[in-house]
Coordinates of N, CA and C in Angstrom, one line a residue:
P1358 N 37.4 -5.1 -4.4 CA 36.9 -4.8 -5.8 C 35.7 -3.9 -5.7
T1359 N 34.9 -4.0 -4.7 CA 33.7 -3.1 -4.7 C 34.1 -1.7 -4.5
V1360 N 35.0 -1.4 -3.6 CA 35.3 0.0 -3.4 C 36.2 0.6 -4.5
W1361 N 37.3 -0.2 -4.9 CA 38.2 0.4 -5.8 C 37.9 0.1 -7.3
W1362 N 37.2 -0.9 -7.6 CA 36.9 -1.2 -9.0 C 35.5 -0.6 -9.4
A1363 N 34.5 -1.2 -8.7 CA 33.1 -0.8 -9.0 C 32.9 0.7 -8.6
G1364 N 33.5 1.0 -7.4 CA 33.3 2.4 -6.9 C 34.3 3.4 -7.4
W1365 N 35.1 3.0 -8.4 CA 36.1 4.0 -8.9 C 35.5 5.3 -9.4
P1366 N 34.4 5.4 -10.1 CA 33.8 6.7 -10.4 C 33.5 7.5 -9.2
L1367 N 33.1 6.9 -8.1 CA 32.8 7.6 -6.9 C 34.1 8.2 -6.3
V1368 N 35.1 7.3 -6.3 CA 36.4 7.7 -5.7 C 37.0 8.9 -6.5
A1369 N 36.9 8.8 -7.9 CA 37.4 9.8 -8.7 C 36.7 11.2 -8.5
R1370 N 35.4 11.1 -8.4 CA 34.6 12.3 -8.2 C 34.9 12.9 -6.9
G1371 N 35.0 12.1 -5.8 CA 35.4 12.6 -4.5 C 36.7 13.2 -4.5
A1372 N 37.7 12.6 -5.2 CA 39.1 13.2 -5.3 C 39.0 14.5 -6.0
R1373 N 38.3 14.6 -7.1 CA 38.2 15.9 -7.8 C 37.6 17.0 -7.0
S1374 N 36.6 16.6 -6.1 CA 35.9 17.6 -5.3 C 36.9 18.1 -4.2
L1375 N 37.8 17.2 -3.7 CA 38.8 17.6 -2.7 C 39.8 18.5 -3.3
V1376 N 40.3 18.2 -4.5 CA 41.3 19.0 -5.2 C 40.8 20.4 -5.5
S1377 N 39.5 20.4 -6.0 CA 39.0 21.7 -6.4 C 38.4 22.5 -5.3
L1378 N 38.4 21.9 -4.1 CA 37.8 22.5 -2.9 C 36.3 22.9 -3.1
R1379 N 35.6 22.1 -3.9 CA 34.2 22.2 -4.1 C 33.5 21.0 -3.6
F1380 N 33.3 21.0 -2.3 CA 32.8 19.8 -1.6 C 31.4 19.5 -1.9
N1381 N 31.1 18.2 -2.1 CA 29.7 17.7 -2.4 C 29.5 16.3 -1.8
M1382 N 28.5 15.7 -2.2 CA 28.1 14.4 -1.7 C 29.2 13.4 -1.9
F1383 N 29.9 13.5 -3.1 CA 31.0 12.5 -3.4 C 32.2 12.7 -2.5
T1384 N 32.4 13.9 -2.0 CA 33.5 14.1 -1.0 C 33.2 13.3 0.3
L1385 N 32.0 13.4 0.8 CA 31.6 12.7 2.0 C 31.7 11.2 1.7
I1386 N 31.2 10.7 0.6 CA 31.2 9.3 0.3 C 32.7 8.8 0.2
G1387 N 33.5 9.5 -0.5 CA 34.9 9.1 -0.6 C 35.6 9.1 0.7
I1388 N 35.4 10.1 1.5 CA 36.1 10.1 2.8 C 35.5 9.0 3.7
G1389 N 34.2 8.8 3.7 CA 33.7 7.7 4.6 C 34.1 6.3 4.1
A1390 N 34.0 6.0 2.9 CA 34.3 4.7 2.4 C 35.9 4.5 2.4
G1391 N 36.6 5.6 2.1 CA 38.0 5.5 2.1 C 38.6 5.3 3.5
A1392 N 38.0 6.0 4.5 CA 38.5 5.8 5.9 C 38.2 4.4 6.4
A1393 N 37.0 3.9 6.1 CA 36.7 2.6 6.5 C 37.6 1.5 5.9
Y1394 N 37.9 1.7 4.6 CA 38.7 0.7 3.9 C 40.2 0.8 4.4
L1395 N 40.7 2.1 4.5 CA 42.1 2.2 4.9 C 42.3 1.8 6.4
F1396 N 41.4 2.1 7.2 CA 41.5 1.6 8.6 C 41.5 0.1 8.7
S1397 N 40.7 -0.5 7.8 CA 40.6 -2.0 7.8 C 41.9 -2.6 7.3
V1398 N 42.5 -2.0 6.3 CA 43.8 -2.4 5.8 C 44.8 -2.3 6.9
A1399 N 44.9 -1.2 7.5 CA 45.8 -1.0 8.6 C 45.6 -2.0 9.7
S1400 N 44.3 -2.4 10.0 CA 44.0 -3.4 11.1 C 44.5 -4.7 10.7
V1401 N 44.5 -5.1 9.4 CA 44.9 -6.4 9.0 C 46.4 -6.5 8.8
V1402 N 47.0 -5.4 8.2 CA 48.4 -5.4 7.9 C 49.3 -5.2 9.2
A1403 N 48.9 -4.2 10.0 CA 49.6 -3.8 11.2 C 48.7 -3.7 12.3
P1404 N 48.2 -4.8 12.9 CA 47.2 -4.7 14.0 C 47.8 -4.0 15.2
G1405 N 49.1 -3.9 15.4 CA 49.7 -3.2 16.5 C 49.5 -1.7 16.5
L1406 N 49.1 -1.2 15.3 CA 48.9 0.3 15.2 C 47.6 0.7 15.8
V1407 N 46.7 -0.2 16.0 CA 45.4 0.1 16.5 C 45.4 -0.1 18.0
P1408 N 45.1 0.9 18.8 CA 45.1 0.8 20.3 C 44.2 -0.4 20.8
E1409 N 44.7 -1.0 21.9 CA 44.0 -2.2 22.4 C 42.5 -1.8 22.8
T1410 N 42.3 -0.6 23.2 CA 40.9 -0.2 23.6 C 39.9 -0.4 22.4
F1411 N 40.4 -0.3 21.2 CA 39.5 -0.5 20.0 C 39.3 -2.0 19.6
H1412 N 40.1 -2.9 20.2 CA 40.1 -4.3 19.8 C 38.8 -4.9 20.2
D1413 N 38.3 -5.8 19.4 CA 37.1 -6.6 19.6 C 37.5 -8.1 19.7
H1414 N 37.3 -8.7 20.9 CA 37.7 -10.1 21.1 C 39.2 -10.3 20.8
G1415 N 40.0 -9.3 21.2 CA 41.5 -9.4 21.0 C 42.0 -9.0 19.6
R1416 N 41.1 -8.7 18.8 CA 41.6 -8.3 17.4 C 41.1 -6.9 17.1
P1417 N 41.8 -6.2 16.2 CA 41.3 -4.9 15.8 C 40.1 -5.0 14.9
P1418 N 39.2 -4.1 14.9 CA 38.0 -4.3 14.0 C 38.4 -4.0 12.6
V1419 N 37.6 -4.5 11.7 CA 37.7 -4.2 10.2 C 36.4 -3.8 9.7
Y1420 N 36.4 -2.9 8.7 CA 35.2 -2.3 8.2 C 35.1 -2.4 6.7
F1421 N 35.7 -3.5 6.1 CA 35.6 -3.7 4.7 C 34.1 -3.8 4.2
E1422 N 33.3 -4.5 5.0 CA 31.9 -4.7 4.7 C 31.2 -3.3 4.6
S1423 N 31.5 -2.4 5.6 CA 30.9 -1.1 5.6 C 31.3 -0.3 4.4
A1424 N 32.6 -0.3 4.1 CA 33.0 0.4 2.9 C 32.3 -0.2 1.6
A1425 N 32.2 -1.5 1.5 CA 31.6 -2.1 0.4 C 30.1 -1.7 0.3
M1426 N 29.4 -1.7 1.5 CA 28.0 -1.4 1.5 C 27.7 0.1 1.2
I1427 N 28.6 1.0 1.7 CA 28.4 2.4 1.3 C 28.5 2.5 -0.2
T1428 N 29.6 1.9 -0.8 CA 29.8 2.0 -2.2 C 28.6 1.4 -3.0
T1429 N 28.2 0.3 -2.6 CA 27.1 -0.4 -3.3 C 25.8 0.4 -3.2
L1430 N 25.5 0.9 -2.1 CA 24.2 1.7 -1.9 C 24.3 3.0 -2.7
V1431 N 25.4 3.6 -2.7 CA 25.5 4.9 -3.5 C 25.4 4.6 -5.0
L1432 N 26.1 3.5 -5.4 CA 26.0 3.1 -6.9 C 24.6 2.8 -7.2
L1433 N 23.9 2.1 -6.4 CA 22.5 1.7 -6.6 C 21.7 3.0 -6.7
G1434 N 21.9 4.0 -5.8 CA 21.2 5.3 -5.9 C 21.5 6.0 -7.2
Q1435 N 22.7 5.9 -7.7 CA 23.1 6.6 -8.9 C 22.3 5.9 -10.1
V1436 N 22.2 4.6 -10.1 CA 21.5 3.9 -11.1 C 20.0 4.3 -11.1
L1437 N 19.4 4.3 -9.9 CA 18.0 4.7 -9.8 C 17.8 6.1 -10.2
E1438 N 18.7 7.0 -9.9 CA 18.6 8.4 -10.3 C 18.6 8.6 -11.8
L1439 N 19.6 7.9 -12.4 CA 19.6 7.9 -13.9 C 18.4 7.4 -14.5
R1440 N 17.9 6.3 -14.0 CA 16.6 5.7 -14.5 C 15.5 6.7 -14.4
A1441 N 15.4 7.4 -13.2 CA 14.3 8.3 -13.0 C 14.4 9.5 -14.0
R1442 N 15.7 10.0 -14.2 CA 15.9 11.1 -15.2 C 15.5 10.7 -16.6
R1443 N 15.8 9.4 -17.0 CA 15.5 9.0 -18.3 C 13.9 8.9 -18.5
K1444 N 13.3 8.4 -17.4 CA 11.8 8.3 -17.5 C 11.2 9.7 -17.5
T1445 N 11.8 10.7 -16.8 CA 11.3 12.1 -16.8 C 11.4 12.6 -18.2
G1446 N 12.6 12.4 -18.8 CA 12.9 12.9 -20.2 C 11.9 12.3 -21.1
D1447 N 11.6 11.0 -21.0 CA 10.7 10.4 -21.9 C 9.3 11.0 -21.7
A1448 N 8.9 11.2 -20.5 CA 7.6 11.8 -20.2 C 7.5 13.2 -20.8
I1449 N 8.5 14.0 -20.7 CA 8.5 15.3 -21.3 C 8.4 15.3 -22.8
R1450 N 9.2 14.3 -23.4 CA 9.1 14.1 -24.9 C 7.7 13.7 -25.3
Q1451 N 7.0 12.9 -24.5 CA 5.7 12.5 -24.8 C 4.7 13.6 -24.7
L1452 N 4.9 14.5 -23.7 CA 4.0 15.7 -23.6 C 4.2 16.6 -24.8
L1453 N 5.5 16.8 -25.2 CA 5.7 17.6 -26.4 C 5.1 17.1 -27.6
S1454 N 5.1 15.7 -27.7 CA 4.5 15.1 -28.9 C 3.0 15.3 -29.0
L1455 N 2.4 15.7 -27.9 CA 0.9 15.8 -27.8 C 0.4 17.1 -28.6
S1456 N 1.3 18.1 -28.7 CA 0.9 19.3 -29.4 C 0.8 19.0 -30.9
P1457 N -0.1 19.6 -31.6 CA -0.3 19.4 -33.0 C 0.9 20.0 -33.8
P1458 N 1.3 19.5 -34.9 CA 2.4 20.0 -35.7 C 2.0 21.4 -36.4
Q1459 N 0.7 21.6 -36.5 CA 0.3 22.8 -37.3 C -0.8 23.5 -36.5
A1460 N -1.0 24.8 -36.8 CA -2.1 25.6 -36.3 C -2.8 26.3 -37.4
R1461 N -4.1 26.6 -37.2 CA -4.9 27.3 -38.3 C -4.9 28.8 -37.9
R1462 N -4.0 29.5 -38.7 CA -3.9 31.0 -38.4 C -4.8 31.7 -39.3
I1463 N -5.4 32.8 -38.7 CA -6.3 33.7 -39.5 C -5.6 35.0 -39.7
V1464 N -5.4 35.4 -41.0 CA -4.8 36.6 -41.4 C -5.8 37.3 -42.4
N1465 N -6.2 38.5 -42.1 CA -7.2 39.2 -42.9 C -8.4 38.4 -43.3
G1466 N -8.9 37.6 -42.3 CA -10.1 36.8 -42.6 C -9.8 35.5 -43.3
I1467 N -8.6 35.3 -43.8 CA -8.3 34.0 -44.5 C -7.5 33.1 -43.6
E1468 N -8.0 31.8 -43.5 CA -7.5 30.8 -42.7 C -6.5 30.0 -43.5
S1469 N -5.3 29.7 -42.9 CA -4.3 28.8 -43.5 C -3.6 28.0 -42.4
D1470 N -3.3 26.8 -42.7 CA -2.5 26.0 -41.8 C -1.0 26.3 -41.9
V1471 N -0.4 26.6 -40.7 CA 1.0 26.9 -40.7 C 1.7 26.1 -39.7
P1472 N 3.0 25.8 -39.9 CA 3.7 25.0 -38.9 C 3.8 25.8 -37.5
L1473 N 3.8 25.0 -36.5 CA 3.7 25.6 -35.1 C 4.8 26.6 -34.8
D1474 N 6.0 26.3 -35.4 CA 7.1 27.2 -35.1 C 7.0 28.6 -35.8
Q1475 N 5.9 28.8 -36.7 CA 5.7 30.1 -37.3 C 4.6 30.9 -36.6
V1476 N 4.0 30.3 -35.6 CA 3.0 31.0 -34.8 C 3.7 32.0 -33.9
R1477 N 3.3 33.2 -33.9 CA 3.9 34.3 -33.1 C 2.8 34.9 -32.1
V1478 N 3.3 35.5 -31.1 CA 2.5 36.2 -30.1 C 1.6 37.2 -30.9
G1479 N 0.3 37.2 -30.6 CA -0.6 38.1 -31.3 C -1.3 37.5 -32.5
D1480 N -0.9 36.4 -33.0 CA -1.6 35.7 -34.1 C -2.9 35.2 -33.6
R1481 N -3.9 35.3 -34.5 CA -5.2 34.8 -34.2 C -5.3 33.4 -34.8
L1482 N -5.7 32.4 -34.0 CA -5.8 31.0 -34.4 C -7.2 30.5 -34.2
R1483 N -7.6 29.6 -35.1 CA -8.9 29.0 -35.0 C -8.7 27.5 -34.6
V1484 N -9.5 27.1 -33.6 CA -9.4 25.7 -33.1 C -10.8 25.2 -33.3
R1485 N -10.9 24.1 -34.1 CA -12.2 23.5 -34.5 C -12.5 22.3 -33.6
P1486 N -13.7 21.9 -33.5 CA -14.1 20.7 -32.7 C -13.2 19.5 -33.1
G1487 N -12.7 18.8 -32.0 CA -11.9 17.7 -32.2 C -10.4 18.0 -32.3
E1488 N -10.1 19.2 -32.5 CA -8.7 19.6 -32.7 C -8.0 19.9 -31.4
K1489 N -6.7 19.7 -31.3 CA -6.0 20.0 -30.1 C -5.6 21.5 -30.1
V1490 N -5.6 22.1 -29.0 CA -5.2 23.5 -28.8 C -3.7 23.6 -29.1
P1491 N -3.3 24.3 -30.1 CA -1.9 24.3 -30.5 C -0.9 25.0 -29.6
V1492 N -1.4 26.1 -29.0 CA -0.5 26.9 -28.1 C -1.4 27.5 -27.0
D1493 N -0.7 27.9 -25.9 CA -1.4 28.6 -24.8 C -1.9 30.0 -25.3
G1494 N -3.0 30.4 -24.9 CA -3.5 31.7 -25.3 C -4.8 32.1 -24.6
R1495 N -5.5 33.0 -25.1 CA -6.8 33.5 -24.6 C -7.8 33.5 -25.7
V1496 N -9.0 33.1 -25.3 CA -10.1 33.0 -26.3 C -10.6 34.5 -26.6
V1497 N -10.7 34.8 -27.9 CA -11.2 36.1 -28.3 C -12.5 36.0 -29.0
D1498 N -12.9 34.8 -29.4 CA -14.2 34.6 -30.1 C -14.6 33.2 -30.0
G1499 N -15.9 32.9 -29.7 CA -16.4 31.6 -29.7 C -16.6 31.0 -28.3
R1500 N -17.2 29.8 -28.3 CA -17.5 29.1 -27.0 C -17.4 27.6 -27.3
S1501 N -16.8 26.9 -26.4 CA -16.8 25.4 -26.5 C -16.3 24.8 -25.2
Q1502 N -16.4 23.5 -25.2 CA -15.8 22.8 -24.0 C -14.5 22.2 -24.4
V1503 N -13.5 22.3 -23.5 CA -12.2 21.8 -23.8 C -11.8 20.8 -22.8
S1504 N -11.3 19.6 -23.3 CA -10.9 18.6 -22.4 C -9.4 18.9 -22.1
E1505 N -9.1 19.2 -20.8 CA -7.8 19.5 -20.4 C -7.1 18.4 -19.6
A1506 N -7.7 17.2 -19.7 CA -7.3 16.1 -18.9 C -5.8 15.8 -19.0
L1507 N -5.2 15.9 -20.2 CA -3.8 15.6 -20.3 C -2.9 16.7 -19.6
V1508 N -3.4 17.9 -19.5 CA -2.6 18.9 -18.9 C -2.9 19.0 -17.4
T1509 N -4.1 19.1 -17.0 CA -4.5 19.3 -15.6 C -4.9 18.1 -14.9
G1510 N -5.3 17.0 -15.6 CA -5.8 15.8 -14.9 C -7.3 15.9 -14.7
E1511 N -7.9 17.0 -15.0 CA -9.4 17.2 -14.8 C -10.1 16.3 -15.7
P1512 N -10.9 15.3 -15.3 CA -11.6 14.4 -16.1 C -12.7 14.9 -17.0
L1513 N -13.4 16.0 -16.5 CA -14.5 16.6 -17.2 C -14.1 17.8 -18.1
P1514 N -14.7 17.9 -19.3 CA -14.4 19.1 -20.1 C -14.8 20.4 -19.4
V1515 N -14.0 21.4 -19.7 CA -14.2 22.7 -19.1 C -14.8 23.7 -20.1
E1516 N -15.8 24.4 -19.7 CA -16.4 25.4 -20.6 C -15.5 26.6 -20.8
K1517 N -15.2 27.0 -22.1 CA -14.4 28.1 -22.4 C -15.1 29.1 -23.3
S1518 N -15.0 30.4 -23.0 CA -15.6 31.4 -23.8 C -14.7 32.6 -23.8
V1519 N -15.2 33.7 -24.4 CA -14.3 34.9 -24.6 C -13.7 35.3 -23.3
G1520 N -12.4 35.6 -23.3 CA -11.7 36.0 -22.2 C -11.0 34.9 -21.4
D1521 N -11.4 33.7 -21.6 CA -10.8 32.6 -20.8 C -9.5 32.2 -21.4
S1522 N -8.6 31.7 -20.5 CA -7.3 31.3 -21.0 C -7.3 29.8 -21.4
L1523 N -6.5 29.5 -22.4 CA -6.4 28.1 -22.9 C -5.0 27.6 -22.6
I1524 N -4.8 26.5 -22.0 CA -3.5 26.0 -21.7 C -3.2 24.6 -22.4
G1525 N -4.0 24.3 -23.3 CA -3.8 23.0 -24.0 C -5.1 22.3 -23.9
G1526 N -5.1 21.1 -24.5 CA -6.3 20.2 -24.5 C -6.9 20.0 -25.8
T1527 N -8.1 19.4 -25.9 CA -8.7 19.1 -27.1 C -10.2 19.7 -27.0
L1528 N -10.6 20.4 -28.1 CA -12.0 20.9 -28.1 C -12.9 19.7 -28.3
N1529 N -14.0 19.8 -27.5 CA -15.1 18.8 -27.7 C -16.0 19.3 -28.8
E1530 N -16.9 18.5 -29.2 CA -17.9 18.9 -30.3 C -18.7 20.0 -29.8
G1531 N -19.1 20.9 -30.7 CA -20.1 21.9 -30.3 C -19.6 23.3 -30.3
G1532 N -18.5 23.6 -31.0 CA -18.1 25.0 -31.1 C -16.7 25.2 -31.6
T1533 N -16.4 26.4 -32.0 CA -15.0 26.7 -32.4 C -14.5 27.9 -31.5
L1534 N -13.2 27.9 -31.4 CA -12.6 29.0 -30.6 C -11.6 29.8 -31.5
V1535 N -11.6 31.1 -31.3 CA -10.6 31.9 -31.9 C -9.7 32.4 -30.8
M1536 N -8.5 32.2 -30.9 CA -7.6 32.7 -29.8 C -6.5 33.6 -30.3

């Protein structure tokens, strides 16, 4: 049951890789577990087919446990990989949720809040104290300290002034930046 029922997805993927001649990890797993299982079946059903030199205490060896362990460990690895991928996806979604939904755009000296998807390269944006930096850019006016801990892990705020790049973070009190 372990090899043929629980491990059926592994067997199917291994068979597909053999048919398509695109060998991968599942080819190796399928061949290894399949060989161990089929040799064991042959040893039980027709022990005379196995040469005497391979016999252990007068009986041919069986590898059912090995085939089951290979299958079990690979399935466990697949579960752990899927779990890690889900956690990675969740972490990326959380990072994306950290950006503000709007930016304060300056056009002809007039400031207005616009959705983030309307911000284009070359737009001038004002970031006020306590606000999150909406997009990556370069400071063209102003001076302030920016907490970049969520992006870089740096615990202390970093001083930003004209010409410095901004990669995210939150402005501390004490200044505004135009980017």
